[in-house]
Amino acid sequence: MNPQMELQESFAREFSAVGDSQALEALRVKYLGKNGFITQALANPRAGNATPEDLLELRKALNHLKKNAGGDISRRGEELRQAEILAAEQNAPQYDTTLPPRFERGSLAPITLIQREVEAIFERMGFAVEDYPEITDDYHCFEALNIPPFHPARDMQDTFYLENGQVLKTHTSAAQNAIMRKYGAPLRAIFPGRCFRNEAVDATHDNTFFQMEGMMIDADISIANLIYFMKTMLSEVFDRPVKVRLRPGFFPFVEPGFELDINCLICGGEGCPSCGHSGWLELCPCGMMHPNVLRMGGIDTDTYTGFAFGLGLTRLAMMKYGIKDIRDFNSGALKTLRQFVG
Ligand code: DAH
């Protein structure tokens, strides 16, 4: 029998005995691998004293065998793979999907809880809740807020720039211009959001935190309106009447600008270690919107004035829930984060 016939028979015999993909792979290597019988026979056909014509025929026959064997192996491989998947599925443990879950349910993060609470309060007072992207540009984050390039106020908000010149928003004020352009006056809106700054992280500073900005624009809006809305909101959040006071504060987008303090909730204003014995806690910068900012937002400053505030939502959550370390918020520290219920 010539070598090609021998190979064909032995391959056929062994092929029909293959029962799984491992054995099939072994067979492939044995016949078609680098040192496989068919590969070797093709590289070095032994045919006694065959003529060149015989050799040519033999090569042809071997190539034919190689092609058929390869086809048989890949077809059988696919069949075996399918059968093996089916078997694995049938042998997998069976689950009773009607059983109650054995894992613990998750909980809302404290920031989400406080954000929803403040949103609900402002919605009852006629404010729209607006969303704004976390990536914005220099114009919205700074220039439209009366902070020109090289203004020293930019130093306080060192931040992360993208390669295309865009910027991660450093404060929710970045949305003011877009919201004025969207609604025009009169306008009442709040816009919560995640903010980013290049901060040295410690117990009270993080590079990622939440604010809730608010704006009210109408004819005859004054500081009295600002105080009323802030006091109402804070009294609801803390479930008791709070006193507020305004101190002068500088922000280029408001004039006049303020720091709004509330009376210390721990000592009620007597003075204690929590409030540095002053009786007051700094909570929310705010002010009357600067005419430049209103004008850049397309608002007619002959008719309209407005107030704006930038509530530190993360800070408010820390105060409301007594969270001492800001790093807990982004740490995934479930033991801390799970304790708060809405
Ligand atoms: N955007 C300011 C900051 O993050 C906070 C702020 C101050 C917002 C005064 C305001 C405002 O709307 O009126 O530092």
CSV table of C-alpha atoms and ligand atoms in Angstrom, one decimal, residues 145 156-157 170-174 176 191 195 197 209 211-215 250-251 253-254 256-259 284-289 307-311, ligand 1:
chain,number,residue,atom,x,y,z
A,145,LEU,CA,-19.3,84.5,35.1
A,156,MET,CA,-9.2,79.3,43.9
A,157,GLN,CA,-10.6,77.0,41.3
A,170,THR,CA,-15.3,73.6,39.0
A,171,HIS,CA,-18.6,74.9,40.2
A,172,THR,CA,-22.3,74.6,39.3
A,173,SER,CA,-22.2,78.3,38.5
A,174,ALA,CA,-20.9,77.1,35.1
A,176,GLN,CA,-25.8,79.9,34.9
A,191,PHE,CA,-29.1,72.9,39.3
A,195,CYS,CA,-17.7,69.6,40.6
A,197,ARG,CA,-11.0,70.9,41.5
A,209,PHE,CA,-17.8,67.1,45.3
A,211,GLN,CA,-22.9,71.6,44.8
A,212,MET,CA,-26.4,72.9,44.2
A,213,GLU,CA,-26.7,76.2,42.5
A,214,GLY,CA,-29.8,78.3,42.4
A,215,MET,CA,-30.9,81.4,40.5
A,250,PHE,CA,-16.3,88.4,47.0
A,251,PHE,CA,-17.3,86.4,43.9
A,253,PHE,CA,-20.3,87.0,39.3
A,254,VAL,CA,-22.3,88.7,42.1
A,256,PRO,CA,-22.9,92.5,46.3
A,257,GLY,CA,-21.7,89.0,47.2
A,258,PHE,CA,-22.1,87.3,50.6
A,259,GLU,CA,-21.3,84.3,52.7
A,284,CYS,CA,-23.7,79.0,51.4
A,285,PRO,CA,-22.0,81.7,49.3
A,286,CYS,CA,-24.6,83.9,47.4
A,287,GLY,CA,-25.3,87.3,46.1
A,288,MET,CA,-27.1,89.5,43.7
A,289,MET,CA,-26.3,88.5,40.1
A,307,PHE,CA,-30.0,86.4,43.1
A,308,ALA,CA,-27.8,83.3,42.9
A,309,PHE,CA,-26.4,80.9,45.5
A,310,GLY,CA,-24.0,78.1,45.4
A,311,LEU,CA,-24.9,75.6,48.1
B,1,DAH,N1,-19.4,79.2,42.5
B,1,DAH,C1,-18.9,79.6,43.8
B,1,DAH,C2,-17.8,78.6,44.2
B,1,DAH,O1,-17.9,77.4,44.0
B,1,DAH,C3,-19.9,79.7,44.8
B,1,DAH,C4,-20.9,80.8,44.6
B,1,DAH,C5,-20.8,82.0,45.2
B,1,DAH,C6,-22.1,80.6,43.8
B,1,DAH,C7,-21.7,83.0,45.0
B,1,DAH,C8,-23.0,81.6,43.6
B,1,DAH,C9,-22.8,82.8,44.3
B,1,DAH,O2,-24.1,81.4,42.9
B,1,DAH,O3,-23.7,83.7,44.1
B,1,DAH,O4,-16.9,79.0,44.8
